[in-house]
mmCIF file of C-alpha atoms and ligand atoms in Angstrom:
data_model
loop_
_atom_site.group_PDB
_atom_site.id
_atom_site.type_symbol
_atom_site.label_atom_id
_atom_site.label_comp_id
_atom_site.label_asym_id
_atom_site.label_seq_id
_atom_site.Cartn_x
_atom_site.Cartn_y
_atom_site.Cartn_z
ATOM 1 C CA UNK A 1 -23.358 6.430 -13.233
ATOM 2 C CA UNK A 2 -22.958 9.224 -15.740
ATOM 3 C CA UNK A 3 -23.500 9.375 -19.469
ATOM 4 C CA UNK A 4 -21.564 12.643 -19.791
ATOM 5 C CA UNK A 5 -18.473 11.586 -17.799
ATOM 6 C CA UNK A 6 -18.299 7.777 -17.804
ATOM 7 C CA UNK A 7 -16.178 5.762 -15.387
ATOM 8 C CA UNK A 8 -14.672 2.345 -16.195
ATOM 9 C CA UNK A 9 -13.266 0.367 -13.259
ATOM 10 C CA UNK A 10 -11.192 -2.797 -13.337
ATOM 11 C CA UNK A 11 -11.197 -4.274 -9.874
ATOM 12 C CA UNK A 12 -9.318 -7.222 -8.419
ATOM 13 C CA UNK A 13 -7.279 -8.421 -5.489
ATOM 14 C CA UNK A 14 -3.582 -7.739 -5.083
ATOM 15 C CA UNK A 15 -1.781 -9.714 -7.781
ATOM 16 C CA UNK A 16 -4.964 -10.374 -9.790
ATOM 17 C CA UNK A 17 -3.699 -8.606 -12.904
ATOM 18 C CA UNK A 18 -5.552 -5.282 -12.872
ATOM 19 C CA UNK A 19 -2.418 -3.269 -13.678
ATOM 20 C CA UNK A 20 -1.531 -5.676 -16.494
ATOM 21 C CA UNK A 21 -5.064 -5.359 -17.888
ATOM 22 C CA UNK A 22 -4.596 -1.608 -18.221
ATOM 23 C CA UNK A 23 -2.543 -2.242 -21.383
ATOM 24 C CA UNK A 24 -5.537 -3.956 -23.019
ATOM 25 C CA UNK A 25 -7.837 -1.054 -22.163
ATOM 26 C CA UNK A 26 -5.313 1.554 -23.342
ATOM 27 C CA UNK A 27 -5.074 -0.289 -26.687
ATOM 28 C CA UNK A 28 -8.857 -0.052 -27.062
ATOM 29 C CA UNK A 29 -8.859 3.630 -26.037
ATOM 30 C CA UNK A 30 -6.195 4.399 -28.660
ATOM 31 C CA UNK A 31 -8.137 2.465 -31.333
ATOM 32 C CA UNK A 32 -11.334 4.402 -30.516
ATOM 33 C CA UNK A 33 -9.553 7.758 -30.154
ATOM 34 C CA UNK A 34 -10.596 8.058 -26.496
ATOM 35 C CA UNK A 35 -8.717 10.262 -24.025
ATOM 36 C CA UNK A 36 -8.750 8.532 -20.646
ATOM 37 C CA UNK A 37 -7.444 9.635 -17.268
ATOM 38 C CA UNK A 38 -6.024 6.617 -15.453
ATOM 39 C CA UNK A 39 -6.399 6.333 -11.673
ATOM 40 C CA UNK A 40 -4.585 3.676 -9.624
ATOM 41 C CA UNK A 41 -6.572 2.437 -6.650
ATOM 42 C CA UNK A 42 -3.494 2.238 -4.434
ATOM 43 C CA UNK A 43 -3.409 6.054 -4.349
ATOM 44 C CA UNK A 44 -6.328 5.823 -1.896
ATOM 45 C CA UNK A 45 -4.288 3.899 0.633
ATOM 46 C CA UNK A 46 -4.224 5.837 3.927
ATOM 47 C CA UNK A 47 -0.606 5.028 4.777
ATOM 48 C CA UNK A 48 2.828 5.000 3.186
ATOM 49 C CA UNK A 49 4.710 1.712 3.361
ATOM 50 C CA UNK A 50 6.626 2.917 6.437
ATOM 51 C CA UNK A 51 3.452 4.142 8.172
ATOM 52 C CA UNK A 52 1.706 0.882 7.297
ATOM 53 C CA UNK A 53 4.491 -1.136 8.915
ATOM 54 C CA UNK A 54 3.823 0.889 12.080
ATOM 55 C CA UNK A 55 0.073 0.300 11.818
ATOM 56 C CA UNK A 56 0.662 -3.446 11.382
ATOM 57 C CA UNK A 57 2.882 -3.448 14.481
ATOM 58 C CA UNK A 58 0.243 -1.579 16.504
ATOM 59 C CA UNK A 59 -2.428 -4.026 15.312
ATOM 60 C CA UNK A 60 -0.298 -6.993 16.407
ATOM 61 C CA UNK A 61 0.215 -5.420 19.834
ATOM 62 C CA UNK A 62 -3.482 -4.794 20.441
ATOM 63 C CA UNK A 63 -4.588 -8.095 18.900
ATOM 64 C CA UNK A 64 -6.409 -6.537 15.960
ATOM 65 C CA UNK A 65 -5.706 -6.731 12.222
ATOM 66 C CA UNK A 66 -5.104 -4.368 9.325
ATOM 67 C CA UNK A 67 -4.607 -5.080 5.617
ATOM 68 C CA UNK A 68 -4.453 -3.205 2.328
ATOM 69 C CA UNK A 69 -7.830 -4.716 1.415
ATOM 70 C CA UNK A 70 -9.989 -3.028 4.034
ATOM 71 C CA UNK A 71 -11.350 0.347 5.127
ATOM 72 C CA UNK A 72 -8.764 0.824 7.875
ATOM 73 C CA UNK A 73 -6.010 1.189 5.267
ATOM 74 C CA UNK A 74 -8.008 2.794 2.441
ATOM 75 C CA UNK A 75 -9.873 6.110 2.236
ATOM 76 C CA UNK A 76 -13.127 4.990 0.593
ATOM 77 C CA UNK A 77 -14.608 8.479 1.231
ATOM 78 C CA UNK A 78 -11.948 10.023 -1.008
ATOM 79 C CA UNK A 79 -12.436 7.353 -3.689
ATOM 80 C CA UNK A 80 -16.221 7.841 -3.680
ATOM 81 C CA UNK A 81 -15.704 11.646 -3.773
ATOM 82 C CA UNK A 82 -13.490 11.254 -6.858
ATOM 83 C CA UNK A 83 -15.985 9.018 -8.673
ATOM 84 C CA UNK A 84 -18.968 11.234 -7.740
ATOM 85 C CA UNK A 85 -17.124 14.402 -8.698
ATOM 86 C CA UNK A 86 -15.838 13.061 -12.015
ATOM 87 C CA UNK A 87 -19.255 11.685 -12.983
ATOM 88 C CA UNK A 88 -20.796 15.140 -12.319
ATOM 89 C CA UNK A 89 -18.041 17.482 -13.549
ATOM 90 C CA UNK A 90 -15.431 15.454 -15.424
ATOM 91 C CA UNK A 91 -12.820 16.595 -12.911
ATOM 92 C CA UNK A 92 -11.193 15.403 -9.694
ATOM 93 C CA UNK A 93 -7.938 14.833 -7.778
ATOM 94 C CA UNK A 94 -5.533 11.909 -7.935
ATOM 95 C CA UNK A 95 -2.068 10.830 -6.807
ATOM 96 C CA UNK A 96 0.098 7.713 -7.192
ATOM 97 C CA UNK A 97 1.431 5.149 -4.720
ATOM 98 C CA UNK A 98 4.963 4.302 -5.847
ATOM 99 C CA UNK A 99 5.598 0.577 -5.359
ATOM 100 C CA UNK A 100 9.077 0.219 -6.878
ATOM 101 C CA UNK A 101 12.287 2.174 -7.471
ATOM 102 C CA UNK A 102 11.445 2.288 -11.187
ATOM 103 C CA UNK A 103 8.171 4.011 -10.306
ATOM 104 C CA UNK A 104 9.719 6.252 -7.610
ATOM 105 C CA UNK A 105 12.919 7.563 -9.259
ATOM 106 C CA UNK A 106 11.117 9.817 -11.817
ATOM 107 C CA UNK A 107 9.452 11.560 -8.850
ATOM 108 C CA UNK A 108 12.717 11.718 -6.883
ATOM 109 C CA UNK A 109 10.961 9.794 -4.105
ATOM 110 C CA UNK A 110 11.387 6.479 -2.281
ATOM 111 C CA UNK A 111 9.254 3.368 -3.019
ATOM 112 C CA UNK A 112 6.261 3.044 -0.699
ATOM 113 C CA UNK A 113 5.463 6.778 -0.806
ATOM 114 C CA UNK A 114 2.702 8.870 -2.423
ATOM 115 C CA UNK A 115 3.111 11.542 -5.076
ATOM 116 C CA UNK A 116 1.436 14.889 -4.319
ATOM 117 C CA UNK A 117 -2.284 15.166 -5.146
ATOM 118 C CA UNK A 118 -2.899 16.658 -8.597
ATOM 119 C CA UNK A 119 -5.967 17.858 -10.475
ATOM 120 C CA UNK A 120 -7.282 15.492 -13.156
ATOM 121 C CA UNK A 121 -9.875 15.241 -15.844
ATOM 122 C CA UNK A 122 -9.670 18.430 -17.933
ATOM 123 C CA UNK A 123 -10.390 17.386 -21.551
ATOM 124 C CA UNK A 124 -10.779 13.690 -20.823
ATOM 125 C CA UNK A 125 -13.519 11.396 -22.174
ATOM 126 C CA UNK A 126 -13.395 8.602 -19.581
ATOM 127 C CA UNK A 127 -11.974 7.967 -16.103
ATOM 128 C CA UNK A 128 -10.266 4.550 -16.014
ATOM 129 C CA UNK A 129 -9.677 3.061 -12.543
ATOM 130 C CA UNK A 130 -7.605 -0.046 -11.835
ATOM 131 C CA UNK A 131 -7.143 -1.347 -8.333
ATOM 132 C CA UNK A 132 -8.594 -3.190 -5.355
ATOM 133 C CA UNK A 133 -11.836 -1.308 -4.775
ATOM 134 C CA UNK A 134 -13.474 -0.218 -8.052
ATOM 135 C CA UNK A 135 -16.778 -1.796 -6.980
ATOM 136 C CA UNK A 136 -16.579 -1.538 -3.228
ATOM 137 C CA UNK A 137 -19.777 -1.033 -1.195
ATOM 138 C CA UNK A 138 -19.769 -0.718 2.597
ATOM 139 C CA UNK A 139 -22.294 0.553 5.203
ATOM 140 C CA UNK A 140 -20.735 3.990 4.750
ATOM 141 C CA UNK A 141 -19.687 4.071 1.095
ATOM 142 C CA UNK A 142 -21.036 3.024 -2.309
ATOM 143 C CA UNK A 143 -18.276 3.481 -4.867
ATOM 144 C CA UNK A 144 -19.874 1.015 -7.325
ATOM 145 C CA UNK A 145 -22.916 3.247 -7.956
ATOM 146 C CA UNK A 146 -20.789 5.678 -9.985
ATOM 147 C CA UNK A 147 -19.177 3.064 -12.240
ATOM 148 C CA UNK A 148 -20.584 2.703 -15.776
ATOM 149 C CA UNK A 149 -18.551 -0.400 -16.684
ATOM 150 C CA UNK A 150 -17.231 -2.587 -13.842
ATOM 151 C CA UNK A 151 -14.831 -5.386 -14.785
ATOM 152 C CA UNK A 152 -13.511 -8.069 -12.420
ATOM 153 C CA UNK A 153 -10.040 -9.572 -12.812
ATOM 154 C CA UNK A 154 -10.421 -12.709 -10.697
ATOM 155 C CA UNK A 155 -7.921 -15.498 -11.292
ATOM 156 C CA UNK A 156 -8.577 -18.545 -9.123
ATOM 157 C CA UNK A 157 -6.980 -17.798 -5.792
ATOM 158 C CA UNK A 158 -4.013 -20.199 -6.061
ATOM 159 C CA UNK A 159 -3.005 -18.477 -9.300
ATOM 160 C CA UNK A 160 -3.638 -15.032 -7.781
ATOM 161 C CA UNK A 161 -1.358 -15.842 -4.848
ATOM 162 C CA UNK A 162 1.352 -17.158 -7.219
ATOM 163 C CA UNK A 163 1.133 -13.930 -9.274
ATOM 164 C CA UNK A 164 1.344 -11.780 -6.132
ATOM 165 C CA UNK A 165 4.233 -13.748 -4.587
ATOM 166 C CA UNK A 166 6.282 -13.775 -7.803
ATOM 167 C CA UNK A 167 5.688 -10.062 -8.425
ATOM 168 C CA UNK A 168 6.128 -8.803 -4.860
ATOM 169 C CA UNK A 169 9.373 -10.770 -4.408
ATOM 170 C CA UNK A 170 10.831 -9.991 -7.839
ATOM 171 C CA UNK A 171 9.661 -6.400 -8.346
ATOM 172 C CA UNK A 172 8.856 -4.933 -4.895
ATOM 173 C CA UNK A 173 11.669 -6.277 -2.776
ATOM 174 C CA UNK A 174 9.462 -8.197 -0.329
ATOM 175 C CA UNK A 175 10.467 -11.591 1.075
ATOM 176 C CA UNK A 176 8.348 -14.656 0.255
ATOM 177 C CA UNK A 177 7.532 -14.922 3.965
ATOM 178 C CA UNK A 178 6.375 -11.297 4.189
ATOM 179 C CA UNK A 179 4.094 -11.707 1.153
ATOM 180 C CA UNK A 180 2.684 -14.943 2.586
ATOM 181 C CA UNK A 181 1.956 -13.208 5.919
ATOM 182 C CA UNK A 182 0.323 -10.355 3.981
ATOM 183 C CA UNK A 183 -1.968 -12.872 2.246
ATOM 184 C CA UNK A 184 -2.928 -14.482 5.576
ATOM 185 C CA UNK A 185 -3.456 -11.114 7.292
ATOM 186 C CA UNK A 186 -5.678 -9.912 4.454
ATOM 187 C CA UNK A 187 -8.133 -12.837 4.526
ATOM 188 C CA UNK A 188 -10.904 -11.187 6.607
ATOM 189 C CA UNK A 189 -10.825 -8.023 4.490
ATOM 190 C CA UNK A 190 -10.583 -10.126 1.319
ATOM 191 C CA UNK A 191 -13.916 -11.757 2.231
ATOM 192 C CA UNK A 192 -15.582 -8.565 3.486
ATOM 193 C CA UNK A 193 -14.397 -5.995 0.938
ATOM 194 C CA UNK A 194 -12.778 -7.600 -2.128
ATOM 195 C CA UNK A 195 -14.785 -10.666 -3.181
ATOM 196 C CA UNK A 196 -18.328 -9.124 -2.840
ATOM 197 C CA UNK A 197 -17.385 -6.779 -5.707
ATOM 198 C CA UNK A 198 -17.299 -9.670 -8.188
ATOM 199 C CA UNK A 199 -21.047 -10.201 -7.790
ATOM 200 C CA UNK A 200 -21.571 -6.586 -8.960
ATOM 201 C CA UNK A 201 -19.295 -6.610 -12.006
ATOM 202 C CA UNK A 202 -20.651 -6.478 -15.553
ATOM 203 C CA UNK A 203 -17.999 -8.974 -16.704
ATOM 204 C CA UNK A 204 -15.531 -11.155 -14.763
ATOM 205 C CA UNK A 205 -12.387 -12.576 -16.351
ATOM 206 C CA UNK A 206 -11.262 -15.587 -14.313
ATOM 207 C CA UNK A 207 -8.005 -17.220 -15.417
ATOM 208 C CA UNK A 208 -7.856 -20.903 -14.471
ATOM 209 C CA UNK A 209 -4.534 -22.755 -14.808
ATOM 210 C CA UNK A 210 -4.394 -26.175 -16.486
ATOM 211 C CA UNK A 211 -1.173 -26.990 -14.639
ATOM 212 C CA UNK A 212 -0.680 -27.872 -10.973
ATOM 213 C CA UNK A 213 -0.885 -24.908 -8.595
ATOM 214 C CA UNK A 214 -1.625 -26.990 -5.499
ATOM 215 C CA UNK A 215 1.069 -25.321 -3.416
ATOM 216 C CA UNK A 216 1.134 -21.663 -4.539
ATOM 217 C CA UNK A 217 3.615 -20.761 -1.791
ATOM 218 C CA UNK A 218 6.309 -22.906 -3.381
ATOM 219 C CA UNK A 219 5.713 -21.764 -6.962
ATOM 220 C CA UNK A 220 8.738 -20.456 -8.830
ATOM 221 C CA UNK A 221 6.938 -19.169 -11.935
ATOM 222 C CA UNK A 222 3.526 -17.910 -13.021
ATOM 223 C CA UNK A 223 1.562 -20.337 -15.259
ATOM 224 C CA UNK A 224 1.594 -18.909 -18.798
ATOM 225 C CA UNK A 225 -1.495 -17.931 -20.750
ATOM 226 C CA UNK A 226 -1.202 -21.133 -22.780
ATOM 227 C CA UNK A 227 -1.231 -23.080 -19.488
ATOM 228 C CA UNK A 228 -4.696 -21.797 -18.667
ATOM 229 C CA UNK A 229 -8.265 -21.123 -19.733
ATOM 230 C CA UNK A 230 -10.239 -17.947 -19.040
ATOM 231 C CA UNK A 231 -13.780 -18.218 -17.678
ATOM 232 C CA UNK A 232 -15.703 -15.093 -18.743
ATOM 233 C CA UNK A 233 -18.959 -14.458 -16.850
ATOM 234 C CA UNK A 234 -21.471 -11.839 -18.042
ATOM 235 C CA UNK A 235 -23.852 -10.377 -15.423
ATOM 236 C CA UNK A 236 -26.492 -9.663 -18.083
ATOM 237 C CA UNK A 237 -26.283 -12.013 -21.043
ATOM 238 C CA UNK A 238 -29.453 -11.013 -22.949
ATOM 239 C CA UNK A 239 -27.700 -8.759 -25.467
ATOM 240 C CA UNK A 240 -24.346 -10.546 -25.616
ATOM 241 C CA UNK A 241 -23.456 -11.867 -29.087
ATOM 242 C CA UNK A 242 -22.126 -15.257 -27.982
ATOM 243 C CA UNK A 243 -22.366 -16.802 -31.505
ATOM 244 C CA UNK A 244 -20.032 -14.023 -32.714
ATOM 245 C CA UNK A 245 -17.477 -14.684 -29.950
ATOM 246 C CA UNK A 246 -17.677 -18.460 -30.523
ATOM 247 C CA UNK A 247 -17.033 -17.934 -34.233
ATOM 248 C CA UNK A 248 -14.173 -15.481 -33.685
ATOM 249 C CA UNK A 249 -12.283 -17.219 -30.868
ATOM 250 C CA UNK A 250 -10.825 -20.602 -31.802
ATOM 251 C CA UNK A 251 -11.382 -23.117 -29.001
ATOM 252 C CA UNK A 252 -14.037 -21.049 -27.226
ATOM 253 C CA UNK A 253 -17.118 -22.738 -25.752
ATOM 254 C CA UNK A 254 -20.076 -21.935 -23.505
ATOM 255 C CA UNK A 255 -20.088 -23.514 -20.036
ATOM 256 C CA UNK A 256 -23.313 -21.744 -18.976
ATOM 257 C CA UNK A 257 -25.882 -19.497 -20.584
ATOM 258 C CA UNK A 258 -23.926 -16.446 -19.371
ATOM 259 C CA UNK A 259 -20.400 -17.894 -19.347
ATOM 260 C CA UNK A 260 -17.886 -18.096 -22.198
ATOM 261 C CA UNK A 261 -14.654 -20.071 -21.799
ATOM 262 C CA UNK A 262 -11.645 -19.287 -24.004
ATOM 263 C CA UNK A 263 -8.093 -20.701 -24.195
ATOM 264 C CA UNK A 264 -5.716 -18.545 -22.124
ATOM 265 C CA UNK A 265 -3.766 -17.553 -25.215
ATOM 266 C CA UNK A 266 -6.943 -15.943 -26.583
ATOM 267 C CA UNK A 267 -7.485 -13.756 -23.493
ATOM 268 C CA UNK A 268 -6.297 -10.580 -25.208
ATOM 269 C CA UNK A 269 -8.480 -11.184 -28.267
ATOM 270 C CA UNK A 270 -11.487 -12.017 -26.093
ATOM 271 C CA UNK A 271 -11.032 -8.857 -24.010
ATOM 272 C CA UNK A 272 -10.795 -6.706 -27.138
ATOM 273 C CA UNK A 273 -13.842 -8.330 -28.787
ATOM 274 C CA UNK A 274 -15.937 -8.091 -25.605
ATOM 275 C CA UNK A 275 -14.868 -4.713 -24.224
ATOM 276 C CA UNK A 276 -14.654 -2.631 -27.425
ATOM 277 C CA UNK A 277 -18.430 -2.577 -28.102
ATOM 278 C CA UNK A 278 -19.162 -1.899 -24.421
ATOM 279 C CA UNK A 279 -16.786 1.080 -24.410
ATOM 280 C CA UNK A 280 -18.153 2.310 -27.770
ATOM 281 C CA UNK A 281 -21.649 2.258 -26.208
ATOM 282 C CA UNK A 282 -20.438 4.475 -23.346
ATOM 283 C CA UNK A 283 -19.039 6.969 -25.849
ATOM 284 C CA UNK A 284 -22.307 7.043 -27.845
ATOM 285 C CA UNK A 285 -24.240 7.758 -24.648
ATOM 286 C CA UNK A 286 -21.700 10.464 -23.747
ATOM 287 C CA UNK A 287 -22.153 12.140 -27.133
ATOM 288 C CA UNK A 288 -25.951 11.952 -26.896
ATOM 289 C CA UNK A 289 -25.908 13.429 -23.386
ATOM 290 C CA UNK A 290 -23.693 16.315 -24.488
ATOM 291 C CA UNK A 291 -25.834 16.983 -27.583
ATOM 292 C CA UNK A 292 -28.921 17.077 -25.364
ATOM 293 C CA UNK A 293 -27.178 19.494 -22.991
ATOM 294 C CA UNK A 294 -26.130 21.735 -25.910
ATOM 295 C CA UNK A 295 -29.688 21.664 -27.258
ATOM 296 C CA UNK A 296 -31.125 22.579 -23.878
ATOM 297 C CA UNK A 297 -28.592 25.386 -23.365
ATOM 298 C CA UNK A 298 -29.650 26.849 -26.761
ATOM 299 C CA UNK A 299 -33.273 27.056 -25.639
HETATM 300 N N1 LIG B 1 -2.762 -12.880 -17.703
HETATM 301 C C1 LIG B 1 -1.558 -13.004 -17.079
HETATM 302 N N2 LIG B 1 -0.702 -13.982 -17.438
HETATM 303 C C2 LIG B 1 0.505 -14.095 -16.829
HETATM 304 N N3 LIG B 1 0.940 -13.281 -15.833
HETATM 305 C C3 LIG B 1 0.094 -12.306 -15.446
HETATM 306 C C4 LIG B 1 -1.181 -12.099 -16.031
HETATM 307 N N4 LIG B 1 -1.760 -11.029 -15.426
HETATM 308 C C5 LIG B 1 -0.889 -10.599 -14.496
HETATM 309 N N5 LIG B 1 0.229 -11.346 -14.517
HETATM 310 C C6 LIG B 1 1.406 -11.184 -13.652
HETATM 311 O O1 LIG B 1 0.940 -11.266 -12.310
HETATM 312 C C7 LIG B 1 1.594 -10.272 -11.494
HETATM 313 C C8 LIG B 1 0.532 -9.343 -10.900
HETATM 314 O O2 LIG B 1 -0.056 -8.622 -11.965
HETATM 315 P P1 LIG B 1 -0.483 -7.097 -11.698
HETATM 316 O O3 LIG B 1 -1.120 -6.593 -12.952
HETATM 317 O O4 LIG B 1 0.635 -6.341 -11.106
HETATM 318 O O5 LIG B 1 -1.606 -7.324 -10.580
HETATM 319 P P2 LIG B 1 -2.403 -6.224 -9.710
HETATM 320 O O6 LIG B 1 -2.144 -4.887 -10.327
HETATM 321 O O7 LIG B 1 -3.840 -6.659 -9.831
HETATM 322 O O8 LIG B 1 -1.895 -6.352 -8.313
HETATM 323 C C9 LIG B 1 2.561 -9.544 -12.398
HETATM 324 O O9 LIG B 1 3.835 -10.142 -12.246
HETATM 325 C C10 LIG B 1 2.038 -9.803 -13.797
HETATM 326 O O10 LIG B 1 3.077 -9.815 -14.744
HETATM 327 O O1 LIG B 2 -2.006 -4.804 -1.759
HETATM 328 C C1 LIG B 2 -1.569 -4.020 -2.545
HETATM 329 C C2 LIG B 2 -2.424 -3.465 -3.615
HETATM 330 O O2 LIG B 2 -1.619 -3.138 -4.671
HETATM 331 P P1 LIG B 2 -1.532 -4.151 -5.989
HETATM 332 O O3 LIG B 2 -2.945 -4.359 -6.476
HETATM 333 O O4 LIG B 2 -0.679 -3.408 -6.959
HETATM 334 O O5 LIG B 2 -0.926 -5.404 -5.501
HETATM 335 C C3 LIG B 2 -0.156 -3.541 -2.434
HETATM 336 O O6 LIG B 2 0.630 -4.528 -1.919
HETATM 337 C C4 LIG B 2 -0.181 -2.318 -1.569
HETATM 338 O O7 LIG B 2 -0.493 -1.263 -2.456
HETATM 339 C C5 LIG B 2 1.141 -2.064 -0.892
HETATM 340 O O8 LIG B 2 2.139 -2.114 -1.842
HETATM 341 P P2 LIG B 2 3.608 -2.486 -1.323
HETATM 342 O O9 LIG B 2 3.491 -3.863 -0.742
HETATM 343 O O10 LIG B 2 4.430 -2.389 -2.572
HETATM 344 O O11 LIG B 2 3.950 -1.460 -0.276
#
């Protein structure tokens, strides 16, 4: 963790809504006049889509498994190096994994490929990560240690699978069967790499539908915000102003001493009310750290 070069990470499974959440964070950054550098977790995949198809075929032949959720298909060393380097210097290297034609055409590349690595960070206030592994810890890596604010996007799994199936079929050109197989193939890595992160997060946002999602593999549409509630869990609740949130968010209630529940339609408001003061606090600490450094360099 670094006061001078803070890192915010939004972590969640594939289809959880981490990319969508970026809009909410960018709105807060604009409001606070913060310059962020945005890093997509998929850029730390080890393989292009074509190479990954080959790796999946090899895994099937030798009776093993590989998924986008685990360390076989993701370079956690590179991710930890980025977080460590940015926290120390405010600089690093990033690239993008291009999922769709819309994303790929501006780079004159095909979907499923990586853009070249590029330098990042010069003149930025915050590194903002969204992806699968913002809080990952393994025997070899500890990415979470460098994150100043770790947020979990964790819809209940039936809803998460519906969101992934609808998106991957409509926007990424995958068949419903291929996405379903991807979900099944990912289960071991989901348990070993993805879900442990949500016990480390400062805040989890868990969208829970109020409509039937019993068979996610037959769903034709994603339940809307108004067809859901959002369960918001705070890791440390001592300094959280719950009375303020309850007064500001119509329909909000407490389900536990550290858990606020809001109507799905109030998710955006709740995120802004909750995250803005946390991000402001990071910026105050950043300013204090830089003032202290300036003072010491004048000695
Ligand atoms: N709060 C939400 N309400 C409705 N749909 C959502 C919500 N969050 C995400 N989605 C939809 O779910 C799909 C996956 O979201 P996305 O942000 O791409 O997930 P991720 O980046 O975590 O894989 C997208 O089609 C997106 O529009
Ligand atoms: O599992 C994920 C994580 O990304 P996200 O969190 O955006 O779902 C994607 O499916 C892979 O990046 C491969 O992408 P593709 O299947 O398009 O090759």
